[in-house]
Coordinates of C-alpha atoms in Angstrom, one line a residue:
Chain E
X1 CA 166.8 -57.0 66.2
X2 CA 163.7 -56.2 68.7
X3 CA 162.2 -53.1 66.8
X4 CA 161.1 -52.3 70.8
X5 CA 164.7 -52.3 71.6
X6 CA 165.3 -49.9 68.8
X7 CA 162.9 -47.8 69.5
X8 CA 164.4 -47.3 72.8
X9 CA 167.7 -46.6 71.6
X10 CA 166.4 -44.2 69.3
X11 CA 164.7 -42.8 72.0
X12 CA 168.0 -42.7 74.5
X13 CA 169.8 -41.0 71.3
X14 CA 167.1 -38.0 71.6
X15 CA 166.7 -37.9 74.8
X16 CA 170.8 -37.5 75.3
X17 CA 170.5 -35.1 72.2
X18 CA 167.8 -32.9 73.4
X19 CA 169.0 -29.4 75.0
X20 CA 169.7 -29.7 78.5
X21 CA 167.5 -26.9 80.0
X22 CA 169.4 -23.9 81.0
X23 CA 170.5 -22.4 84.4
X24 CA 172.0 -19.6 85.6
X25 CA 172.3 -18.8 89.2
X26 CA 171.4 -15.1 90.2
X27 CA 175.2 -14.6 90.3
X28 CA 175.3 -15.0 86.6
X29 CA 172.3 -13.4 85.8
X30 CA 173.0 -10.3 87.7
X31 CA 176.7 -9.9 86.2
X32 CA 174.9 -11.0 82.4
X33 CA 172.8 -7.6 83.1
X34 CA 175.2 -5.4 84.0
X35 CA 177.4 -6.6 81.0
X36 CA 174.2 -5.5 78.4
X37 CA 174.0 -3.1 80.5
X38 CA 177.5 -1.8 79.6
X39 CA 177.4 -3.0 76.4
X40 CA 173.9 -0.8 75.6
X41 CA 172.0 -3.9 74.9
X42 CA 169.6 -2.7 77.5
X43 CA 168.1 1.1 78.3
X44 CA 170.2 2.2 80.9
X45 CA 167.9 3.4 83.1
X46 CA 166.8 -0.5 84.6
X47 CA 165.7 -0.2 88.2
X48 CA 166.1 -3.1 90.9
X49 CA 163.7 -4.1 93.4
X50 CA 164.8 -3.5 96.8
X51 CA 165.1 -7.0 97.4
X52 CA 167.5 -7.4 94.6
X53 CA 165.7 -9.8 92.8
X54 CA 163.8 -8.1 89.8
X55 CA 164.6 -5.8 87.9
X56 CA 162.3 -3.8 86.1
X57 CA 162.3 -1.0 83.6
X58 CA 161.1 2.6 84.7
X59 CA 158.1 2.0 82.2
X60 CA 156.7 -0.6 83.7
X61 CA 157.4 0.5 87.3
X62 CA 155.3 3.8 85.8
X63 CA 152.5 0.7 85.0
X64 CA 152.7 -0.4 88.3
X65 CA 152.0 2.6 90.1
X66 CA 149.2 3.5 87.8
X67 CA 147.6 0.0 88.8
X68 CA 148.3 0.7 92.4
X69 CA 146.3 3.7 92.1
X70 CA 143.8 2.4 90.4
X71 CA 143.2 -0.1 93.3
X72 CA 142.1 2.5 95.7
X73 CA 142.6 5.9 94.3
X74 CA 145.0 7.3 97.2
X75 CA 148.5 5.2 97.8
X76 CA 151.4 6.4 99.9
X77 CA 154.5 6.9 98.3
X78 CA 156.1 4.7 101.1
X79 CA 153.2 2.5 101.1
X80 CA 153.7 2.2 97.3
X81 CA 157.6 1.4 97.4
X82 CA 156.9 -1.3 99.2
X83 CA 154.2 -2.7 97.3
X84 CA 156.0 -2.3 94.0
X85 CA 159.4 -3.1 96.4
X86 CA 161.6 -0.5 94.5
X87 CA 163.1 2.0 96.1
X88 CA 161.3 4.8 97.3
X89 CA 163.8 7.4 95.2
X90 CA 162.5 5.9 91.8
X91 CA 159.2 5.7 93.1
X92 CA 158.5 9.3 93.8
X93 CA 160.2 10.5 90.6
X94 CA 158.3 8.1 88.6
X95 CA 155.2 8.6 90.7
X96 CA 155.9 12.6 89.8
X97 CA 155.9 11.7 85.7
X98 CA 152.5 9.6 86.4
X99 CA 151.0 12.9 88.5
X100 CA 152.5 14.6 85.9
X101 CA 150.8 12.8 82.9
X102 CA 147.5 12.7 84.7
X103 CA 145.3 15.7 85.7
X104 CA 142.9 13.9 87.9
X105 CA 146.0 12.8 90.3
X106 CA 148.0 15.0 92.7
X107 CA 150.7 14.2 95.5
X108 CA 149.6 15.6 98.6
X109 CA 152.1 15.2 101.5
X110 CA 154.1 12.3 100.2
X111 CA 150.3 10.5 98.8
X112 CA 149.0 10.1 95.5
X113 CA 145.3 10.9 94.9
X114 CA 143.2 11.0 92.6
X115 CA 139.9 13.1 91.5
X116 CA 138.0 9.8 92.0
X117 CA 139.3 8.9 95.7
X118 CA 138.1 12.7 96.4
X119 CA 134.6 12.1 94.9
X120 CA 134.0 8.8 96.8
X121 CA 135.4 10.5 100.1
X122 CA 133.0 13.2 99.4
X123 CA 130.3 10.8 99.1
X124 CA 131.1 9.4 102.4
X125 CA 131.4 12.7 104.0
X126 CA 127.9 13.5 102.4
X127 CA 126.5 10.3 104.1
X128 CA 128.2 11.5 107.4
X129 CA 126.9 14.8 107.1
X130 CA 123.3 13.6 106.2
X131 CA 123.4 11.1 109.4
X132 CA 125.0 13.3 111.6
X133 CA 123.7 17.2 110.0
X134 CA 126.9 18.5 110.9
X135 CA 130.6 17.5 111.0
X136 CA 133.6 19.6 111.8
X137 CA 135.9 19.7 108.9
X138 CA 138.7 19.5 111.3
X139 CA 137.6 16.1 111.9
X140 CA 137.0 14.9 108.4
X141 CA 140.6 15.9 108.0
X142 CA 141.5 13.9 110.6
X143 CA 139.6 11.2 109.3
X144 CA 141.2 11.3 105.8
X145 CA 144.1 12.1 107.4
X146 CA 144.7 15.0 105.2
X147 CA 145.7 18.6 106.1
X148 CA 142.1 21.1 106.9
X149 CA 143.2 23.0 104.2
X150 CA 143.0 20.3 101.9
X151 CA 139.6 19.1 102.9
X152 CA 138.4 22.8 102.2
X153 CA 139.8 22.5 98.9
X154 CA 138.1 19.4 98.2
X155 CA 134.7 19.8 99.8
X156 CA 134.3 23.6 98.4
X157 CA 133.9 22.4 94.8
X158 CA 131.7 19.4 95.6
X159 CA 129.5 21.4 97.5
X160 CA 125.8 20.9 96.5
X161 CA 126.8 18.5 94.2
X162 CA 128.0 15.4 96.0
X163 CA 127.9 16.9 99.8
X164 CA 124.4 18.2 100.0
X165 CA 125.0 20.6 103.3
X166 CA 127.1 23.9 103.5
X167 CA 129.9 25.2 105.1
X168 CA 130.5 27.9 107.4
X169 CA 133.2 28.8 109.9
X170 CA 134.8 25.1 109.0
X171 CA 132.3 22.9 109.5
X172 CA 129.8 21.3 107.5
X173 CA 125.8 21.2 108.0
X174 CA 123.1 20.3 106.5
X175 CA 120.0 22.4 104.9
X176 CA 118.0 21.2 107.7
X177 CA 120.3 21.5 110.3
X178 CA 121.0 24.9 109.0
X179 CA 117.4 26.1 109.1
X180 CA 116.9 24.7 112.4
X181 CA 119.4 26.9 113.8
X182 CA 118.5 29.6 112.1
X183 CA 114.9 29.1 113.6
X184 CA 116.2 29.3 116.8
X185 CA 118.5 32.4 116.2
X186 CA 115.3 33.8 114.9
X187 CA 113.6 33.1 118.2
X188 CA 116.1 34.3 120.4
X189 CA 116.3 37.3 118.9
X190 CA 112.9 37.8 118.5
X191 CA 112.8 37.1 122.3
X192 CA 114.9 39.7 122.9
X193 CA 113.3 43.1 124.1
X194 CA 116.3 44.6 126.1
X195 CA 120.0 45.5 124.7
X196 CA 121.7 42.5 125.1
X197 CA 125.2 41.4 124.3
X198 CA 124.8 38.8 121.0
X199 CA 127.6 36.3 122.7
X200 CA 125.8 35.5 125.4
X201 CA 122.5 34.9 123.9
X202 CA 125.0 32.2 121.7
X203 CA 126.2 30.6 124.6
X204 CA 122.8 30.2 125.9
X205 CA 121.6 29.0 122.9
X206 CA 124.9 26.7 122.6
X207 CA 123.8 25.6 126.0
X208 CA 120.5 24.7 124.5
X209 CA 121.9 22.7 121.7
X210 CA 123.7 20.6 124.1
X211 CA 121.2 19.8 126.4
X212 CA 118.7 18.6 123.8
X213 CA 121.2 16.9 121.5
X214 CA 122.9 14.9 124.1
X215 CA 126.4 14.3 124.3
X216 CA 126.9 13.9 121.0
X217 CA 125.7 17.3 120.3
X218 CA 128.1 19.1 118.6
X219 CA 129.0 22.2 119.7
X220 CA 128.1 25.1 117.6
X221 CA 130.1 28.1 116.9
X222 CA 129.0 31.6 117.9
X223 CA 130.1 32.6 114.1
X224 CA 127.6 30.5 113.0
X225 CA 125.0 32.1 115.0
X226 CA 126.1 35.2 114.2
X227 CA 126.5 34.7 110.7
X228 CA 122.6 33.5 110.5
X229 CA 121.5 36.0 112.5
X230 CA 123.3 38.8 110.2
X231 CA 121.2 36.9 107.6
X232 CA 118.2 37.4 109.6
X233 CA 119.1 41.1 110.0
X234 CA 119.6 41.6 106.3
X235 CA 116.5 40.1 105.7
X236 CA 114.2 42.2 108.0
X237 CA 113.5 39.2 109.7
X238 CA 114.3 40.4 113.1
X239 CA 114.5 44.5 113.7
X240 CA 116.8 46.2 115.4
X241 CA 120.5 47.6 115.2
X242 CA 123.2 46.3 116.1
X243 CA 126.4 48.3 117.6
X244 CA 129.9 46.9 117.4
X245 CA 129.2 44.0 116.0
X246 CA 127.8 42.5 119.0
X247 CA 125.5 44.8 121.4
X248 CA 122.1 44.3 119.7
X249 CA 119.6 46.8 120.4
X250 CA 115.7 45.4 118.9
X251 CA 113.8 47.2 117.6
X252 CA 110.6 46.8 120.0
X253 CA 113.1 48.2 122.5
X254 CA 114.6 51.3 120.4
X255 CA 110.7 51.8 119.8
X256 CA 109.9 52.0 123.4
X257 CA 112.8 54.1 124.1
X258 CA 112.6 56.3 121.7
X259 CA 108.2 56.5 123.4
X260 CA 108.8 57.0 127.1
X261 CA 111.3 60.2 125.6
X262 CA 109.1 61.5 123.6
X263 CA 105.8 61.2 125.9
X264 CA 108.1 62.8 128.9
X265 CA 109.5 65.0 127.4
X266 CA 106.2 66.3 125.7
X267 CA 104.6 66.2 128.8
X268 CA 107.3 68.2 130.9
X269 CA 109.1 70.2 128.3
X270 CA 112.3 68.7 129.8
X271 CA 113.9 65.8 130.5
X272 CA 116.7 64.4 132.6
X273 CA 119.8 62.8 131.5
X274 CA 119.3 60.2 134.2
X275 CA 115.8 59.2 132.9
X276 CA 117.9 58.6 129.6
X277 CA 120.8 56.5 131.1
X278 CA 117.9 54.7 133.1
X279 CA 116.3 53.9 129.3
X280 CA 119.7 52.4 128.4
X281 CA 120.8 55.4 126.1
X282 CA 124.7 55.5 126.4
X283 CA 125.1 59.2 125.4
X284 CA 121.8 61.2 126.6
X285 CA 123.0 64.7 125.5
X286 CA 123.8 63.4 121.8
X287 CA 120.9 61.6 121.6
X288 CA 118.6 64.1 122.5
X289 CA 119.8 66.9 120.6
X290 CA 120.2 64.7 117.0
X291 CA 116.4 63.9 117.9
X292 CA 115.3 67.4 118.8
X293 CA 117.4 70.0 117.9
X294 CA 115.2 73.1 119.0
X295 CA 116.1 71.6 122.2
X296 CA 118.3 73.5 124.8
X297 CA 120.8 70.4 126.2
X298 CA 122.4 71.9 129.8
X299 CA 124.5 69.9 132.0
X300 CA 121.7 67.9 133.6
X301 CA 118.8 67.9 131.7
X302 CA 117.5 68.5 128.4
X303 CA 114.7 71.7 128.1
X304 CA 112.5 72.3 125.7
X305 CA 112.5 76.3 124.9
X306 CA 109.0 76.7 126.1
X307 CA 110.9 76.5 129.8
X308 CA 112.8 79.5 129.0
X309 CA 109.8 81.2 128.1
X310 CA 107.6 79.9 130.7
X311 CA 111.1 80.9 133.2
X312 CA 111.2 84.2 131.3
X313 CA 107.5 85.4 131.6
X314 CA 107.8 84.8 135.2
X315 CA 110.5 87.1 135.8
X316 CA 109.3 89.7 133.6
X317 CA 106.1 89.6 135.9
X318 CA 108.5 89.7 139.0
X319 CA 109.9 92.3 137.9
X320 CA 107.5 94.5 136.4
X321 CA 105.5 94.2 139.6
X322 CA 108.7 95.3 141.7
X323 CA 109.1 91.9 143.2
X324 CA 111.5 89.1 143.2
X325 CA 112.0 85.6 141.9
X326 CA 113.8 82.6 142.5
X327 CA 114.1 80.8 139.1
X328 CA 114.3 77.2 140.9
X329 CA 111.1 77.6 142.4
X330 CA 109.7 77.9 138.5
X331 CA 111.9 75.3 137.0
X332 CA 111.7 71.6 137.4
X333 CA 113.5 70.2 140.5
X334 CA 116.5 68.1 138.3
X335 CA 117.6 71.8 137.4
X336 CA 120.8 71.9 139.1
X337 CA 122.5 75.3 140.1
X338 CA 124.9 75.5 137.3
X339 CA 122.2 75.1 135.1
X340 CA 120.5 78.0 136.3
X341 CA 122.7 80.9 135.1
X342 CA 122.7 78.9 132.1
X343 CA 119.3 78.8 131.7
X344 CA 118.8 82.8 132.8
X345 CA 121.6 84.0 130.3
X346 CA 119.1 82.3 127.7
X347 CA 116.3 84.4 129.1
X348 CA 115.8 87.8 126.6
X349 CA 114.2 89.8 129.7
X350 CA 117.2 89.2 132.1
X351 CA 119.8 90.0 130.3
X352 CA 117.8 93.2 128.9
X353 CA 117.0 94.1 132.5
X354 CA 120.2 93.7 133.6
X355 CA 121.4 95.7 131.3
X356 CA 118.9 98.3 132.5
X357 CA 120.0 97.9 135.7
X358 CA 116.1 97.3 136.3
X359 CA 117.6 93.8 137.7
X360 CA 119.9 92.2 139.9
X361 CA 120.9 88.2 139.8
X362 CA 121.4 87.5 143.2
X363 CA 122.7 83.8 144.4
X364 CA 122.7 82.0 141.1
X365 CA 119.1 82.0 140.6
X366 CA 117.5 84.5 142.3
X367 CA 116.0 87.5 140.3
X368 CA 115.4 90.9 142.1
X369 CA 114.0 94.0 140.8
X370 CA 115.5 97.1 141.2
X371 CA 112.6 98.3 142.9
X372 CA 112.0 95.6 145.2
X373 CA 115.8 96.2 146.6
X374 CA 115.0 100.1 147.0
X375 CA 111.9 98.8 148.8
X376 CA 113.8 96.9 150.8
X377 CA 116.3 99.4 151.7
X378 CA 113.7 102.1 152.5
X379 CA 112.2 99.9 155.4
X380 CA 115.8 98.8 156.2
X381 CA 116.3 102.6 157.3
Chain Q
X1 CA 173.4 -45.6 101.2
X2 CA 175.8 -43.5 103.7
X3 CA 179.0 -42.1 102.3
X4 CA 177.0 -40.4 99.4
X5 CA 176.5 -36.6 98.9
X6 CA 172.8 -35.7 99.0
X7 CA 172.8 -34.9 95.1
X8 CA 173.6 -38.2 94.0
X9 CA 171.3 -39.9 96.1
X10 CA 168.4 -38.4 95.6
X11 CA 169.4 -38.5 91.7
X12 CA 169.9 -42.6 92.4
X13 CA 166.8 -42.8 94.1
X14 CA 165.2 -41.3 91.1
X15 CA 166.6 -43.7 88.4
X16 CA 164.3 -46.5 87.6
X17 CA 165.1 -49.6 89.0
X18 CA 165.6 -52.6 86.7
X19 CA 163.8 -56.2 87.3
X20 CA 165.2 -58.8 84.5
X21 CA 168.1 -60.8 85.9
X22 CA 170.0 -61.5 82.6
X23 CA 173.5 -61.5 81.6
X24 CA 174.8 -61.2 77.8
X25 CA 174.4 -64.4 77.3
X26 CA 170.9 -65.2 78.1
X27 CA 169.1 -64.5 74.9
X28 CA 165.5 -62.7 74.8
X29 CA 166.2 -62.5 78.3
X30 CA 169.1 -60.1 78.2
X31 CA 166.9 -58.4 75.1
X32 CA 164.5 -57.4 77.8
X33 CA 167.4 -56.6 80.5
X34 CA 168.2 -54.2 77.5
X35 CA 165.2 -52.6 77.1
X36 CA 165.0 -52.0 81.0
X37 CA 168.7 -50.5 81.0
X38 CA 167.6 -48.2 78.0
X39 CA 164.4 -46.6 80.0
X40 CA 166.6 -46.2 83.3
X41 CA 169.5 -44.7 80.7
X42 CA 166.7 -42.3 79.5
X43 CA 165.1 -41.4 82.8
X44 CA 168.5 -40.5 83.6
X45 CA 169.3 -38.8 81.1
X46 CA 166.4 -36.4 80.8
X47 CA 166.7 -36.1 84.7
X48 CA 170.1 -34.7 84.3
X49 CA 169.1 -32.2 81.6
X50 CA 166.2 -30.9 83.1
X51 CA 168.7 -30.2 86.2
X52 CA 171.3 -28.5 84.0
X53 CA 173.5 -31.4 85.1
X54 CA 174.1 -33.4 81.8
X55 CA 177.6 -34.7 81.9
X56 CA 178.0 -38.0 79.3
X57 CA 177.0 -39.3 76.2
X58 CA 177.0 -43.2 75.7
X59 CA 175.8 -45.4 73.1
X60 CA 176.0 -49.1 72.6
X61 CA 178.9 -49.9 70.1
X62 CA 177.3 -52.9 69.3
X63 CA 174.6 -54.5 68.2
X64 CA 173.8 -56.8 71.4
X65 CA 174.5 -53.9 73.7
X66 CA 177.7 -55.6 75.6
X67 CA 179.7 -52.8 74.7
X68 CA 179.3 -49.0 75.1
X69 CA 181.4 -46.0 74.1
X70 CA 180.7 -42.5 74.6
X71 CA 182.2 -39.3 76.3
X72 CA 181.9 -37.8 80.0
X73 CA 182.6 -34.3 81.2
X74 CA 183.5 -32.3 84.2
X75 CA 183.4 -28.8 84.5
X76 CA 186.1 -27.6 86.8
X77 CA 186.9 -23.6 87.4
X78 CA 184.5 -23.1 84.5
X79 CA 186.8 -25.3 82.1
X80 CA 184.8 -28.2 80.3
X81 CA 186.9 -31.5 80.5
X82 CA 186.1 -34.4 78.5
X83 CA 187.3 -37.8 78.6
X84 CA 186.0 -40.5 76.0
X85 CA 184.6 -43.5 78.0
X86 CA 184.1 -47.0 77.2
X87 CA 183.1 -50.2 79.4
X88 CA 182.1 -54.0 78.7
X89 CA 179.1 -55.9 80.1
X90 CA 180.7 -58.7 82.4
X91 CA 179.6 -61.9 81.1
X92 CA 178.2 -62.4 85.1
X93 CA 176.0 -58.8 84.8
X94 CA 174.5 -58.0 86.6
X95 CA 176.0 -60.0 89.2
X96 CA 179.3 -58.1 88.7
X97 CA 179.2 -54.5 87.7
X98 CA 180.4 -52.9 84.5
X99 CA 184.2 -51.7 84.9
X100 CA 183.9 -48.2 84.0
X101 CA 187.4 -47.1 81.3
X102 CA 188.8 -43.8 80.8
X103 CA 191.5 -44.4 78.4
X104 CA 192.5 -40.8 78.1
X105 CA 193.4 -40.8 82.0
X106 CA 195.4 -44.3 81.9
X107 CA 198.2 -44.3 83.6
X108 CA 197.5 -40.4 85.3
X109 CA 196.4 -41.7 88.2
X110 CA 197.0 -43.8 90.8
X111 CA 193.3 -44.6 91.5
X112 CA 192.9 -46.4 88.4
X113 CA 193.9 -50.0 87.2
X114 CA 195.4 -50.8 84.2
X115 CA 194.1 -50.0 80.9
X116 CA 192.2 -46.7 82.2
X117 CA 189.4 -48.8 84.4
X118 CA 188.2 -46.6 87.0
X119 CA 188.4 -47.4 90.8
X120 CA 185.5 -47.9 92.1
X121 CA 184.5 -46.4 96.0
X122 CA 184.8 -48.6 98.6
X123 CA 180.9 -48.3 99.2
X124 CA 179.9 -48.9 95.4
X125 CA 180.9 -52.9 95.7
X126 CA 178.7 -54.0 98.4
X127 CA 175.5 -51.6 97.3
X128 CA 175.7 -52.9 93.6
X129 CA 175.6 -56.4 95.1
X130 CA 172.8 -55.7 97.6
X131 CA 170.8 -54.2 94.7
X132 CA 172.4 -56.9 92.7
X133 CA 169.2 -57.0 89.4
X134 CA 167.7 -54.2 90.4
X135 CA 170.6 -51.9 89.6
X136 CA 172.0 -51.1 85.9
X137 CA 174.3 -48.8 84.0
X138 CA 172.4 -46.0 84.4
X139 CA 173.3 -46.5 88.6
X140 CA 176.8 -47.9 88.0
X141 CA 177.6 -44.2 85.9
X142 CA 175.6 -42.3 88.9
X143 CA 177.2 -44.2 91.5
X144 CA 180.3 -45.0 90.2
X145 CA 181.8 -42.8 87.2
X146 CA 180.1 -39.2 88.5
X147 CA 182.2 -39.4 91.7
X148 CA 185.0 -40.4 90.5
X149 CA 185.2 -37.3 88.3
X150 CA 183.9 -35.2 91.2
X151 CA 186.6 -36.9 93.1
X152 CA 189.7 -37.2 90.8
X153 CA 189.4 -34.4 87.9
X154 CA 189.9 -31.2 90.3
X155 CA 193.0 -33.0 91.6
X156 CA 194.5 -34.0 88.3
X157 CA 193.7 -30.8 86.8
X158 CA 195.6 -28.6 89.9
X159 CA 198.3 -31.0 89.6
X160 CA 198.9 -30.4 85.7
X161 CA 198.6 -33.8 85.1
X162 CA 195.6 -33.0 82.4
X163 CA 195.4 -30.0 80.1
X164 CA 192.3 -27.9 79.4
X165 CA 192.5 -28.5 75.6
X166 CA 193.0 -25.1 74.9
X167 CA 196.1 -24.8 76.7
X168 CA 197.0 -27.6 75.1
X169 CA 196.8 -26.1 72.0
X170 CA 198.5 -22.8 73.3
X171 CA 201.3 -24.6 75.2
X172 CA 202.1 -26.7 71.9
X173 CA 201.9 -23.5 69.9
X174 CA 204.4 -21.9 72.2
X175 CA 206.7 -25.3 71.9
X176 CA 207.1 -25.4 67.6

């Protein structure tokens, strides 16, 4: 017999004996797996994909989730569910487990975000910051699609390390920008010579910034100016005093005020409250009393005791010579009638003479000596 | 080739065709033909195996390769019905197609000649004639026996003419 024929015969035989490849329909497999689960040959926690075509164990799901996270550092649970093709419920529970197992991960608003993602985000932020010199956190939050509080918590620990800048009132600034603003504030503050409301100053600075930076210039909040300003005040770069947080009185102004009050008062021994009001001293009486404790505060003017002494001397002289005197003629014109009686009550000679009935006060300001009145009566008779 | 279902058609086209026109009396030519028969059978079998569609075993019963025996089976309602299979290579082969016999089913169905020769479809004979030297045993099984089994076994089972061997055993046990 032909050897080739024999060979073929054997080949045919072995082809018939060969094990046929097993083909199972999906339905069969599902039933088989179900059966295996029922018989506890498989771990009971087998999940299946949303397509229903694949089975997946929890461990493998966790691996896949980890791999997805490694890809970009940030992945939303919903996208994750799509990517691994497993129901969101299981993805969520496994994601929790993954996050608990890795301190570098956190679930934020349904997204798993790793620390490395934040690091790279911070690098991006820094790049942008160096370009624009300032960024609002709200803008960053919108860009990263996370809450601004989260952005703060992310940015703050990386300030000075990855992000070279500073955080001020919800905005990030580069040191250069900060020093520029600082210079602006210092210039403005030093230029002010009269008491000013700072808010108006900041507004004009803001206007100036916008004009120079053009449309893309970002609005700097007044609070930022204010904090810069406060820093300058604290360092003694600008001198003055701040009242109610916004009212700035420059030292140079206070100095001029004091100098003019001093010179007027020392020259005239009195000063009218009107004058002080003109110098923008809001409470002249208190101001003067604290500055000149020896002075006498009247309703309309503030007088030095020397004024009273002078009046006293004049009245004493008039009474002694049997004459009369109108105090108003001696006193400065600012002294009103009601103030006169007050001054008179302070004159020791007047009080003494009236007590001794040597003089009488008439029409509030006029002092007549008794002898003068008697002479007048006699001449009338 | 109208009248065949698509899977039969696709498997048919994949069986290698033969070329030698020789019958059992043609000596060395027949040996050549037999080799080709084996090659096409090997191809058909391995194709069936890879598609999980294995349904027959045959082998030459004599050294000349003119008589073939074996078995074939058909799965109906998840049960496997197996039948003995035999056929002779006719003297006028390949002009005449082999007449495949299933002796166990003799007399059980009218789609059968005496002796268990299966009654092939009207499509088979003209097709065989048209492809005279190119079709071989593998084609005869694929085009003749396979459709016949697919058509007849379910009817036979449902009508109770043939029983699964498990059922036969149990009914026999019940009778005794």
